[in-house]
Coordinates of C-alpha atoms and ligand atoms in Angstrom, one line a residue:
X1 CA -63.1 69.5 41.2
X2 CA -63.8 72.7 39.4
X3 CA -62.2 75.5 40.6
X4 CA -65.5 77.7 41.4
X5 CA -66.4 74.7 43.5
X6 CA -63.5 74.3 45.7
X7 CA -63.9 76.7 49.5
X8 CA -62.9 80.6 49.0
X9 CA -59.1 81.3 48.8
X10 CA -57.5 82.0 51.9
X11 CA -60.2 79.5 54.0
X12 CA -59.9 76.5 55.3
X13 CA -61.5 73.1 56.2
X14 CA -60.7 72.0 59.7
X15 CA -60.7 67.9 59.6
X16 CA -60.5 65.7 62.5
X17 CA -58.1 65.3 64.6
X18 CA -57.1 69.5 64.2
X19 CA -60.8 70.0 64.8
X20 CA -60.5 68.1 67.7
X21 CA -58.0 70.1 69.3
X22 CA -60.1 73.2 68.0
X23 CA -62.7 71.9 70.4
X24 CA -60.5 71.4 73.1
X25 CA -58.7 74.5 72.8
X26 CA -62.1 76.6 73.1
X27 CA -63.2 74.6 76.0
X28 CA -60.1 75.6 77.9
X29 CA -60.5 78.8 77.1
X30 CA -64.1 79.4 77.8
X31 CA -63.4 77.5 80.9
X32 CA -60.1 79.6 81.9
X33 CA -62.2 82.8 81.7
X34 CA -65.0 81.2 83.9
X35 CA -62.5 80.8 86.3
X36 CA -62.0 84.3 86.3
X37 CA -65.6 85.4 86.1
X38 CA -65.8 86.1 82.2
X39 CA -69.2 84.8 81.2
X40 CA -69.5 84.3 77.3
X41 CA -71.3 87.0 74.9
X42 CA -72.5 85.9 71.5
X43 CA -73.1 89.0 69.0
X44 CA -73.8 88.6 65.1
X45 CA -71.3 87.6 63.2
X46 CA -72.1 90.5 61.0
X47 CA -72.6 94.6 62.3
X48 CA -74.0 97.6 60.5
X49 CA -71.0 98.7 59.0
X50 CA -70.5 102.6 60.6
X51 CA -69.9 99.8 64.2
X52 CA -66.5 99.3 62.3
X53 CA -65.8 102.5 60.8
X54 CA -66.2 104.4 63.8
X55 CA -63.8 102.9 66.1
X56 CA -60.9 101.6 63.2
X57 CA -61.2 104.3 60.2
X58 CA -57.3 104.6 60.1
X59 CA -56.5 100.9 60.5
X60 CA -55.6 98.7 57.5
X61 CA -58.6 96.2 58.2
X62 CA -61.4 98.8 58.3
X63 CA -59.7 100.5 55.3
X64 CA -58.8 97.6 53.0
X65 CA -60.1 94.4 54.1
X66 CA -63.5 94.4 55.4
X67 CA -66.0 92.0 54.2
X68 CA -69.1 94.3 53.5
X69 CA -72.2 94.2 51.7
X70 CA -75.5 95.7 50.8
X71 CA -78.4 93.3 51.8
X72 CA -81.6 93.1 49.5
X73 CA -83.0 95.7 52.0
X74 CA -80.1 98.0 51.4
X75 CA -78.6 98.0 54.9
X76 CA -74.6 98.3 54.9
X77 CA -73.2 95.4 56.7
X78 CA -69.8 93.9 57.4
X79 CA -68.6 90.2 58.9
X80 CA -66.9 91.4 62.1
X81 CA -62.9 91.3 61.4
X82 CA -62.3 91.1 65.5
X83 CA -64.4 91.1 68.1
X84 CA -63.8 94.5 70.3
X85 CA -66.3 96.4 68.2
X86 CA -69.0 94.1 68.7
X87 CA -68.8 93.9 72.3
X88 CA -68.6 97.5 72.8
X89 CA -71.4 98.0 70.5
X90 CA -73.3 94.9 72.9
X91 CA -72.1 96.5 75.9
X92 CA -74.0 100.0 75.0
X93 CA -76.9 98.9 73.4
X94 CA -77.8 96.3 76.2
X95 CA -77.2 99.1 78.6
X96 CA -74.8 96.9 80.3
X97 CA -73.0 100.4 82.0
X98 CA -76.3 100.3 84.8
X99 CA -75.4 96.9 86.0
X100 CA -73.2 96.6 88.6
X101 CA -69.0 97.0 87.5
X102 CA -66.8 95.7 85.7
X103 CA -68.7 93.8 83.5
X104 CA -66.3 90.9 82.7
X105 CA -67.2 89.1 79.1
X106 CA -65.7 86.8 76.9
X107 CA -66.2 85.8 73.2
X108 CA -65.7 82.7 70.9
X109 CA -66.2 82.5 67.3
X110 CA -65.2 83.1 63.7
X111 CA -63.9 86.9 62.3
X112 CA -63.2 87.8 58.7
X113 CA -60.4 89.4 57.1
X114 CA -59.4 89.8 53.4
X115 CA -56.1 89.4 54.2
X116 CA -53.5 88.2 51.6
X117 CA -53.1 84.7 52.2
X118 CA -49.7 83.6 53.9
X119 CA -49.1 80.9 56.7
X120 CA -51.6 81.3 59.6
X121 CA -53.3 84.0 58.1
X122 CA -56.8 83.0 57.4
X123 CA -59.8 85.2 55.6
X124 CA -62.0 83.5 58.2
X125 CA -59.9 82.8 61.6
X126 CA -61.4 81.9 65.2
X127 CA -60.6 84.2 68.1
X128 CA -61.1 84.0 71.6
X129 CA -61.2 87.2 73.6
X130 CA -62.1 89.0 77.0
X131 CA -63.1 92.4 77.9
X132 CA -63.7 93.7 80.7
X133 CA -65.5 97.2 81.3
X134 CA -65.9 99.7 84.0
X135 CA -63.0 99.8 85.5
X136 CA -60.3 102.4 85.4
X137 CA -57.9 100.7 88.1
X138 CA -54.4 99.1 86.9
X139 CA -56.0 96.0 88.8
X140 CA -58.2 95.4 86.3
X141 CA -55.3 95.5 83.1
X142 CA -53.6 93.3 85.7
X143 CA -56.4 90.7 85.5
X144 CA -57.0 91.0 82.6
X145 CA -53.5 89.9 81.7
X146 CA -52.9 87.5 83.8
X147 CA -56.2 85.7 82.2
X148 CA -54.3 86.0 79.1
X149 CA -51.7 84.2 80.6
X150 CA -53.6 81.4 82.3
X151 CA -55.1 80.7 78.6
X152 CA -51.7 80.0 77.5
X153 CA -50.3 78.0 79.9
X154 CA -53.0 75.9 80.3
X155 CA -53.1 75.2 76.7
X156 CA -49.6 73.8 77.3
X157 CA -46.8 76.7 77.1
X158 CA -46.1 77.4 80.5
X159 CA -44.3 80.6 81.5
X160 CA -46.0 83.1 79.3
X161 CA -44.2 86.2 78.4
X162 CA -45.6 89.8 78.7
X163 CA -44.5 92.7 76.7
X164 CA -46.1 95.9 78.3
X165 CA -46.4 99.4 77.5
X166 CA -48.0 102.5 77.8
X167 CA -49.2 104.3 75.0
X168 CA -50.5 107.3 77.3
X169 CA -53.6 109.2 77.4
X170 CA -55.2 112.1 75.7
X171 CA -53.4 114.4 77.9
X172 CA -49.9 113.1 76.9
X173 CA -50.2 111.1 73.9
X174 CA -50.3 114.5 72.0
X175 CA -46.8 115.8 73.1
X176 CA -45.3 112.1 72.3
X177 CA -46.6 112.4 68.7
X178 CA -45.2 115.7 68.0
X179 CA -42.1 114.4 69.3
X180 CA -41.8 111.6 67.1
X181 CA -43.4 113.3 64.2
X182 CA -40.4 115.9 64.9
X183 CA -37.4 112.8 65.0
X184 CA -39.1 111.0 62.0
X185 CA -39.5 114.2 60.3
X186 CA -35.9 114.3 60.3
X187 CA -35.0 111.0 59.5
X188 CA -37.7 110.7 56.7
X189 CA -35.4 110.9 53.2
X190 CA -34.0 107.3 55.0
X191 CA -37.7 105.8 55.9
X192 CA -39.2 103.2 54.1
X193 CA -42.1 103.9 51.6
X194 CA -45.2 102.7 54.2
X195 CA -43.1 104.8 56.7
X196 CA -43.1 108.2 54.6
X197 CA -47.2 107.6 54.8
X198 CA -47.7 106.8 58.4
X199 CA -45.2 110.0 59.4
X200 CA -48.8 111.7 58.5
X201 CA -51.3 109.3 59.0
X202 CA -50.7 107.3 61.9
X203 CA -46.9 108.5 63.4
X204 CA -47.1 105.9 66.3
X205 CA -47.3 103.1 64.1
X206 CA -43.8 104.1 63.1
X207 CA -42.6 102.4 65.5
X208 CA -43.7 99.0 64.4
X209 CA -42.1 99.1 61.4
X210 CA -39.6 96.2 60.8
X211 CA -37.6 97.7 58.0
X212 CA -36.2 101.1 59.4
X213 CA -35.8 98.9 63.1
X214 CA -32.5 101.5 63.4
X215 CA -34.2 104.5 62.4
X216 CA -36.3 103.4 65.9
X217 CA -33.5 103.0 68.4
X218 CA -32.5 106.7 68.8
X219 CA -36.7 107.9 68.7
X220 CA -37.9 109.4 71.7
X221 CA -39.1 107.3 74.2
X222 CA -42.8 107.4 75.3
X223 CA -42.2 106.7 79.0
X224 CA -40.5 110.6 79.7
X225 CA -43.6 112.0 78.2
X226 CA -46.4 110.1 80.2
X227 CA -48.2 112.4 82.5
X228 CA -48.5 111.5 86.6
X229 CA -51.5 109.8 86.2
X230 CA -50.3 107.3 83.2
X231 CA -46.8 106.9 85.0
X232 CA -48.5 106.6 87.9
X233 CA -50.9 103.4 86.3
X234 CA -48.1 102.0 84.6
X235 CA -45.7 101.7 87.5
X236 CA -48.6 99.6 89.7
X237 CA -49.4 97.6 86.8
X238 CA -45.8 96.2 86.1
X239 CA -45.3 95.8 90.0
X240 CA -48.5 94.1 90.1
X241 CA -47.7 91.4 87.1
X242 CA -44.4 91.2 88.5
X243 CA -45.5 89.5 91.6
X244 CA -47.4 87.8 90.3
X245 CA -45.5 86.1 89.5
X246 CA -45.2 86.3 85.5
X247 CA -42.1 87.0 83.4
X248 CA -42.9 90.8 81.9
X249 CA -40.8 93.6 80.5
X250 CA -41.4 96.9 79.2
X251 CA -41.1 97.1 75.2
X252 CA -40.8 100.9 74.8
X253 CA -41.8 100.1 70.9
X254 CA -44.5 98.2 71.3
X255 CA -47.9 100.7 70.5
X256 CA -50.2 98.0 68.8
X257 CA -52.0 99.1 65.4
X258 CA -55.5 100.0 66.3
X259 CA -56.2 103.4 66.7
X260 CA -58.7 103.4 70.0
X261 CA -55.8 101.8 72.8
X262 CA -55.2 104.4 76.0
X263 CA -52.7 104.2 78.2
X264 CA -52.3 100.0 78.6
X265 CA -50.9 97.9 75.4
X266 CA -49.5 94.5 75.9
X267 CA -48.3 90.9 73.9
X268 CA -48.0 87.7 75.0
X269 CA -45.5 85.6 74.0
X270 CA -43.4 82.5 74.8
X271 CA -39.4 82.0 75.3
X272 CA -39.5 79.1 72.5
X273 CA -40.9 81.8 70.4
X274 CA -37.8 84.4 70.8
X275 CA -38.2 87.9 72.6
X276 CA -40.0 89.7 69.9
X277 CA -42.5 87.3 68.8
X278 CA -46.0 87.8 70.0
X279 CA -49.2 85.0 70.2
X280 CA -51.8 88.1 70.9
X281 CA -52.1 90.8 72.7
X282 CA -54.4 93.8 73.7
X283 CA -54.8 96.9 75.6
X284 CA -57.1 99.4 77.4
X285 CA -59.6 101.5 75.2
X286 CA -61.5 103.7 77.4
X287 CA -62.6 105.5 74.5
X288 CA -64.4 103.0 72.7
X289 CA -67.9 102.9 73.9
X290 CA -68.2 106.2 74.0
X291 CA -67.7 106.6 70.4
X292 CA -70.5 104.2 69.9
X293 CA -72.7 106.5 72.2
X294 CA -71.8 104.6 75.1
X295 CA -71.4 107.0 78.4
X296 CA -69.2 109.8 78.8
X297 CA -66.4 107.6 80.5
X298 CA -66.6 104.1 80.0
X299 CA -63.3 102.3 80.9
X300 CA -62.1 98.7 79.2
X301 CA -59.6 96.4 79.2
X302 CA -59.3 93.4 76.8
X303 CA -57.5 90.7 74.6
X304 CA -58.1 89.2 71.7
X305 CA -56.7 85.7 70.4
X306 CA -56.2 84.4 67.4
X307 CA -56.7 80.3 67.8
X308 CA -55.0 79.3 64.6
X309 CA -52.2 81.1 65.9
X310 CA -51.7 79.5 69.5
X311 CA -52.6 76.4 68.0
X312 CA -49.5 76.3 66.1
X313 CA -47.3 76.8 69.0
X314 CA -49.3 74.5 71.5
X315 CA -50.2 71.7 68.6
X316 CA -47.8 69.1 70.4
X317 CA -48.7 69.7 74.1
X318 CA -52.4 69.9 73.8
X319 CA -54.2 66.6 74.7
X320 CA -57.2 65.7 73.4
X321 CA -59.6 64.1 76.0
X322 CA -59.3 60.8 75.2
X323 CA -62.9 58.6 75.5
X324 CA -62.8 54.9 75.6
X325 CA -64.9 53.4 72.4
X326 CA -66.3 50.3 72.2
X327 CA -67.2 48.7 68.9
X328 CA -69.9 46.1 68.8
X329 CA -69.0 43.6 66.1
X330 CA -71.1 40.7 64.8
X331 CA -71.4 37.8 63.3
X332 CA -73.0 37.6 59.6
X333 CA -77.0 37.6 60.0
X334 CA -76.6 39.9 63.4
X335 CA -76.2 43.5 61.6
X336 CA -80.0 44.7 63.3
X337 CA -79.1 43.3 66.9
X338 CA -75.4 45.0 66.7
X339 CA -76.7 48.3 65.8
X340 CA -79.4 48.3 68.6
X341 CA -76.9 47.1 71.2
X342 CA -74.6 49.9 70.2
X343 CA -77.4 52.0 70.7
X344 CA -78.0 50.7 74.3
X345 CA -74.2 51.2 75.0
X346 CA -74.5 55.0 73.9
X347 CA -77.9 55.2 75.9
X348 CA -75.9 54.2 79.4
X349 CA -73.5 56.8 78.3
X350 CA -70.6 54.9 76.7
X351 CA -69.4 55.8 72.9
X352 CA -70.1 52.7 71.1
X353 CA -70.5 51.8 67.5
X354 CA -71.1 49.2 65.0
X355 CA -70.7 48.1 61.2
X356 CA -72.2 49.7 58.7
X357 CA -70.3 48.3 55.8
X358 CA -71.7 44.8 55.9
X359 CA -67.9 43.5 56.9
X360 CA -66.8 39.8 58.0
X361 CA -65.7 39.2 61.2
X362 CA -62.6 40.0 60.7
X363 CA -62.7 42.9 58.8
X364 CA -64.8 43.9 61.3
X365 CA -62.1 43.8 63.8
X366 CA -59.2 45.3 61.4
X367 CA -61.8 48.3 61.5
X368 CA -62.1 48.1 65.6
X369 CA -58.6 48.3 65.8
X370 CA -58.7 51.7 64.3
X371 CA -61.1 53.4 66.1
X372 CA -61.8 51.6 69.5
X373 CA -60.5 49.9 72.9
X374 CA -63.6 47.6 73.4
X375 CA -64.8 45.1 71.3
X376 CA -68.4 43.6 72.1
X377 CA -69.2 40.6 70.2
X378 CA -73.3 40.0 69.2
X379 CA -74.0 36.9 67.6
X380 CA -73.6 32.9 67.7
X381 CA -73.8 30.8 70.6
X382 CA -73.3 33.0 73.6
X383 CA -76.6 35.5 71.8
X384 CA -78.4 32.3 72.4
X385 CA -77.6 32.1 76.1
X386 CA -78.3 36.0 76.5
X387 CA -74.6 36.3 76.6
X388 CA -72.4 38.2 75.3
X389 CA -68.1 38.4 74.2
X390 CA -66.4 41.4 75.4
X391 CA -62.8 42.3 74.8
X392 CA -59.9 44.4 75.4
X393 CA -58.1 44.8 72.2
X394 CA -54.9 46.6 74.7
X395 CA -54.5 43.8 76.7
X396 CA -56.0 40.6 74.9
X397 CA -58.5 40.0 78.2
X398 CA -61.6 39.0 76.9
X399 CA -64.7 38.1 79.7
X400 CA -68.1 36.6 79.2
X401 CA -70.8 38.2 80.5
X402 CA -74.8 38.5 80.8
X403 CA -76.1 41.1 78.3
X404 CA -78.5 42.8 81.4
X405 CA -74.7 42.8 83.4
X406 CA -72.5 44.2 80.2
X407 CA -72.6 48.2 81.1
X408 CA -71.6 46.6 85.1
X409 CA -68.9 44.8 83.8
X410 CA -67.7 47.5 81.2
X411 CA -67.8 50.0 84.2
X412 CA -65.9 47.5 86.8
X413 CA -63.3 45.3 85.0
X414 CA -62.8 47.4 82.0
X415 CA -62.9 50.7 83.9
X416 CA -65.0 52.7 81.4
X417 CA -66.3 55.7 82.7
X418 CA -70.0 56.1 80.9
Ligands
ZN1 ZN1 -51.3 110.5 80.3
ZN2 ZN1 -40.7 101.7 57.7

């Protein structure tokens, strides 16, 4: 195939059975947050452009990897690269702030990054997410996380592990950054070259640096410059989670790369995965919506999830619902009466299917034994009677039955559920 022909670099074609498990792993997601009370939102997968530039103008994917372009009416648009933004934007715009709080919301579907291509790092990746707005309580980062969790685990990692923090609020934040501004300052001949950038652009982000890792032990320590209020949140937060139940620590390094997080950060991760190795995470913004002309004060909690990624980790433990099939075969001459009992079998709810390849007999059952349980026979002398040949290819037992009784007797002595 020509190369112009072949799917955009750094894409991919899901193929059965990973799309399968795609499938299955939204449905327990979707299903997880309705458990919760997080009701799915569906926005474009496309925003006016200034949605993204206004709440991520220092971050790496606003400023070098957005997908934007002009449309033929001239209107600046971008494919959303995560889905906070758009909910926010939903959030304001639908005037969601005059129902009654929190709003809890979820989101499922496709974001796009122009990311260099490496493992797991797709240009168009799936994430699930939850946000939930209006409240300003630790309760609600509480439940937020322990959704996050309950994702997780029921995908098939039990025993999530949360990595917490507080990245403080507009009152303290300020102080912390001079601070470390002050320590990197001094440290900066030793910094690496990314590092000697941030120090002005985005000092917090130091910290997440995993080449001057030493340079980070001896910084100041966020936690002795929170104010009351932030101490005061995180301390009921981490009590909270802890008896919950879940496994959580506090990461004093851990400050996320997205410029609009308050107070709240946090990454899920898994023991198999080692300490420092995240699936996700997220955070509280209470500043977002109002920088999208939300209200004055419009608190929010949320996570997003990146699917290829928890699907690598979960791969082996996540079980497909598996769905009895039953394959009508025929004898040669019976290709029109196999299709239209297949299509009886589907009608009363069972997944049935026939040939399509004009196959012998016993091709046709080499094929059943690839893709079904069941195998119905349609032709010959038992057609004749009104009868039909049914038969288990697990256990060999094979039964004769009336065509008017065959859904009965698939339901009874077969035990398919239709
Ligand atoms: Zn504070
Ligand atoms: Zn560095």
């Amino acid at each position: 195939m020509r190369a112009e022909f072949q799917k955009p670099r750094g894409t991919q074609d899901i193929l059965p059975p990973m799309s399968l498990k795609m499938e299955q792993m939204r449905r327990i997601a979707l299903d997880c947050a309705q458990t919760f009370g997080y009701l799915p939102v569906e926005t474009p997968v496309f925003e006016q452009t200034p949605v993204f530039l206004r709440v991520g103008e220092s971050t790496d994917i606003v400023q070098h990897e957005r997908y934007s372009f002009t449309d033929a009416g001239g209107v600046e648009l971008t494919l959303r690269p995560e889905g906070t933004a758009a909910i926010a934007r939903a959030y304001v715009e639908n005037g969601m702030f005059n129902q009654p709080q929190p709003v809890r919301m979820c989101y499922y579907g496709p974001m796009f990054r122009r990311e260099r291509p490496q493992a797991l790092r797709y240009r168009q990746h799936t994430q699930f997410g939850a946000e939930l707005y209006g409240s300003v309580y630790p309760e609600a980062d509480a439940e937020v996380i322990l959704l996050a969790c309950a994702v997780v685990e029921r995908a098939g990692l039990p025993d999530p592990m949360i990595r917490l923090n507080s990245i403080g609020c507009s009152e303290c934040r300020p102080r912390y950054r001079e601070a470390l501004i002050r320590y990197y300052h001094e440290q900066r001949n030793h910094l690496c070259r990314d590092c000697q950038t941030r120090l002005n652009s985005n000092p917090l982000r130091l910290l997440d640096c995993k080449i001057d890792v030493a340079i980070r032990e001896q910084a100041p320590d966020i936690e002795e410059f929170w104010c009351e209020d932030c101490a005061t949140h995180y301390g009921k937060l981490t009590d909270l989670l802890s008896a919950s139940g879940r496994q959580v620590r506090r990461d004093p390094f851990l400050v996320r790369g997205l410029d609009y997080y308050t107070r709240t950060v946090f990454e899920i991760g898994h023991p198999s995965m080692g300490s420092q190795a995240a699936l996700f995470g997220g955070g509280r913004y209470d500043g977002l919506a109002t920088t999208l002309d939300g209200p004055e004060s419009t608190p929010a909690v949320g996570f997003g999830m990146g699917i290829e990624r928890i699907l690598s980790a979960v791969e082996q433990n996540l079980g497909i619902p598996s769905v009895t099939r039953i394959y009508v075969a025929h004898l040669p001459g019976f290709e029109g009466p196999s299709l239209l009992l297949a299509e009886q079998l589907r009608r009363e709810g069972f997944a049935a299917e026939s040939d399509l390849m004009g196959r012998s007999l016993k091709a046709q059952l080499r094929d059943a034994g690839r893709r079904s349980q069941i195998v119905v026979f349609v032709g010959g002398h038992e057609w004749e009677m009104d009868e039909v040949n049914v038969k288990s290819l697990q256990d060999g037992v094979q039964m004769t039955v009336k065509r008017d009784q065959l859904s009965d007797l698939l339901h009874q002595q077969f035990k398919i559920n239709s």
